[in-house]
Amino acid sequence: MLIKIPALLSKNEVAHCRSILEAANWVDGKVTAGYQSARNKNNIQLEENSEASQQLGDIILSALANNNLFMSAALPLKIFPPLFNCYQGGHSFGVHVDNAIRQVKGTAVKVRTDLSMTLFFSEPDEYDGGELIIEDTYGTQSVKLAAGDMILYPSTSLHRVTPVTRGRRLASFFWLQSMVASDEKRSLLYDMDMSIQNLSQGNEDHPAIIQLTGVYHNLLRQWAQT
């Protein structure tokens, strides 16, 4: 299940974040790659525990906590602190699958990567290439979103970033552990939640809506891990 989260950050928030990114120090992106993916990874990124990363991460996490679409689709339990990368001058990232477990640097906290996220800071017309290519259940998807938009997709998916041949592609990438590990079950809950919300418009007290909401929560109670 691929879910687009439109306008997670406002244009003013994007501009503020970009000013921080453009003034920050960058390092080789291989520092957070596993053995296999390091062979295919060619980009630069902010250091994980840098002041800039922490400041930007707080902005993103605050926005996620207040985004109903994200909360419904992801059912987050733990979120890995956002990382930030830049592709330019031919940078690319070959086909890979994200590591199953990520440890938060400097802590004992481990996050199972159920869902991967990419939040875009550059507008699509600012760079050529740089598409996020995801091999989804329903075929290959090409993702290149407006600044402030985010894509949410299963971490089990094969994916890559095509070479950036003009301009700069600035983005944040990170992962989360969901309360519901199964993508299939999580998708069912998401579809049910969206249906309940649509049916509830003007009919929130209808007995069928109340019953369906109860079914949703009973399924979540059965499937959730906390």
XYZ file of C-alpha atoms in Angstrom:
226
model
C 0.000 0.000 0.000
C 1.426 3.330 -1.128
C -0.116 6.358 0.560
C 0.582 9.955 -0.438
C 0.440 12.417 2.464
C -0.154 15.787 0.747
C 1.110 19.025 2.300
C 2.511 17.415 5.439
C 4.535 20.615 5.719
C 3.257 24.020 4.651
C 5.158 26.097 2.088
C 6.470 28.310 4.903
C 7.674 25.255 6.823
C 9.340 23.885 3.685
C 11.128 27.212 3.119
C 12.328 27.249 6.739
C 13.570 23.657 6.518
C 15.346 24.337 3.242
C 17.210 27.276 4.747
C 18.527 24.923 7.425
C 19.413 22.217 4.890
C 21.259 24.608 2.602
C 23.391 25.922 5.484
C 24.184 22.472 6.946
C 27.262 20.276 6.611
C 26.869 17.146 4.486
C 28.622 13.756 4.673
C 28.784 10.659 2.482
C 25.377 8.950 2.431
C 26.941 5.510 2.868
C 27.227 6.123 6.629
C 23.666 4.840 7.161
C 23.651 2.136 4.485
C 23.856 -1.596 5.123
C 26.585 -3.674 3.482
C 24.588 -4.506 0.361
C 22.907 -1.137 -0.183
C 26.189 0.752 0.388
C 27.403 -0.681 -2.893
C 24.516 1.032 -4.729
C 24.204 4.244 -2.720
C 25.642 7.487 -4.062
C 24.431 10.642 -2.339
C 25.168 12.939 0.583
C 23.267 13.406 3.824
C 23.227 15.245 7.134
C 24.919 13.619 10.112
C 22.336 11.750 12.184
C 22.848 13.538 15.500
C 23.664 16.977 14.118
C 21.827 20.015 15.449
C 20.289 20.581 12.007
C 18.971 16.998 11.820
C 17.435 17.206 15.265
C 15.834 20.587 14.583
C 14.357 19.427 11.284
C 13.306 16.085 12.753
C 11.306 17.813 15.497
C 9.393 19.805 12.878
C 8.545 16.658 10.900
C 7.554 14.564 13.926
C 5.273 17.347 15.161
C 3.602 17.517 11.746
C 3.134 13.742 11.642
C 1.538 13.677 15.099
C -1.108 16.117 13.874
C -1.811 14.464 10.518
C -4.892 12.240 10.635
C -4.212 10.581 7.281
C -0.744 9.516 8.399
C -1.978 8.222 11.752
C -4.741 6.186 10.083
C -2.482 4.677 7.420
C 0.581 4.011 9.570
C -0.766 3.267 13.081
C 2.726 4.198 14.344
C 4.296 2.634 17.422
C 7.887 3.884 17.051
C 9.310 6.326 14.509
C 12.993 6.362 13.604
C 14.365 9.932 13.791
C 14.165 11.493 10.303
C 17.318 11.533 8.183
C 18.050 13.964 5.348
C 19.727 13.468 1.987
C 20.700 15.314 -1.153
C 21.057 13.960 -4.687
C 22.889 16.076 -7.264
C 25.432 15.784 -10.064
C 24.419 12.267 -11.102
C 23.794 10.893 -7.611
C 21.521 7.845 -7.485
C 20.596 4.857 -5.311
C 20.304 1.439 -6.927
C 17.681 -1.206 -6.249
C 17.586 -2.288 -2.600
C 15.380 -3.259 0.334
C 15.686 -1.293 3.582
C 17.235 -2.996 6.614
C 14.633 -4.827 8.691
C 15.867 -3.355 12.001
C 17.310 0.120 12.579
C 18.989 1.127 15.836
C 18.717 4.766 16.860
C 22.285 6.042 17.004
C 23.645 6.482 20.522
C 20.738 4.617 22.145
C 19.521 1.066 22.774
C 16.272 1.781 20.878
C 15.600 -0.505 17.922
C 12.888 0.058 15.326
C 11.452 -2.662 13.092
C 11.031 -1.046 9.685
C 7.451 -1.796 8.655
C 6.976 1.394 6.638
C 9.390 3.682 4.809
C 8.832 7.384 4.234
C 10.238 10.013 1.899
C 9.349 13.670 2.445
C 10.256 15.979 -0.430
C 11.802 19.442 0.068
C 12.548 20.243 -3.599
C 9.864 21.000 -6.168
C 9.713 18.543 -9.105
C 10.746 21.208 -11.639
C 13.894 22.065 -9.678
C 15.681 18.888 -10.749
C 15.742 16.276 -13.495
C 15.649 12.599 -12.562
C 15.506 11.695 -8.886
C 12.304 9.660 -9.135
C 11.690 7.212 -6.303
C 10.858 3.960 -8.074
C 8.929 1.489 -5.914
C 8.076 -2.069 -6.940
C 4.572 -2.316 -5.550
C 2.119 -5.247 -5.481
C 0.284 -3.576 -8.356
C 3.386 -2.864 -10.444
C 6.224 -0.352 -10.544
C 5.382 3.109 -9.198
C 7.346 6.292 -9.976
C 7.139 8.933 -7.242
C 8.204 12.577 -7.554
C 6.106 14.797 -5.306
C 5.737 18.485 -4.560
C 7.802 19.995 -1.750
C 6.073 19.286 1.564
C 4.413 16.077 0.325
C 5.370 12.655 1.697
C 5.046 9.085 0.395
C 4.476 6.170 2.777
C 5.199 2.641 1.527
C 6.054 -0.862 2.840
C 9.715 -1.273 3.740
C 9.628 -4.737 2.183
C 9.374 -3.112 -1.266
C 12.284 -3.092 -3.688
C 12.987 0.548 -4.512
C 15.582 2.890 -6.004
C 16.255 6.545 -6.808
C 17.073 7.412 -10.427
C 20.119 9.626 -11.201
C 19.682 13.364 -10.676
C 21.117 14.993 -13.776
C 20.155 18.625 -13.038
C 19.568 20.565 -9.841
C 19.310 19.212 -6.292
C 16.851 16.772 -4.789
C 16.516 17.492 -1.069
C 14.453 15.087 1.007
C 13.971 13.418 4.361
C 13.849 9.643 4.643
C 13.001 7.514 7.654
C 11.070 4.498 8.904
C 8.512 3.457 11.463
C 7.374 0.409 13.370
C 3.610 0.078 13.186
C 1.336 -1.292 15.897
C 0.108 -3.644 13.142
C 3.061 -5.381 11.492
C 1.108 -6.938 8.635
C 0.749 -4.658 5.617
C -2.378 -6.580 4.587
C -4.110 -6.119 7.947
C -2.980 -2.490 8.164
C -4.453 -1.846 4.697
C -7.784 -3.369 5.743
C -7.916 -1.169 8.834
C -7.040 1.900 6.770
C -9.781 1.182 4.219
C -12.289 0.607 7.013
C -11.294 3.816 8.795
C -11.617 5.851 5.571
C -15.059 4.311 4.936
C -16.210 5.095 8.472
C -15.071 8.702 8.134
C -16.858 9.112 4.788
C -20.076 7.508 6.030
C -20.000 9.514 9.257
C -20.350 12.881 7.553
C -23.699 14.032 8.892
C -24.548 10.525 10.170
C -22.096 10.033 13.036
C -24.844 8.833 15.408
C -26.285 6.235 13.019
C -26.331 2.802 14.732
C -24.564 1.155 11.782
C -21.687 3.670 12.002
C -21.341 3.021 15.728
C -21.329 -0.743 15.107
C -18.771 -0.478 12.291
C -16.535 1.711 14.466
C -16.723 -0.986 17.126
C -15.645 -3.618 14.592
C -12.662 -1.438 13.616
C -11.481 -1.049 17.196
C -12.015 -4.710 18.021
C -9.891 -5.713 15.022
C -7.219 -3.202 16.039
C -7.349 -4.549 19.591
C -6.809 -8.080 18.243
C -3.994 -7.228 15.815
C -2.107 -4.420 17.547
C 1.245 -4.921 19.260
C 2.227 -2.316 21.807
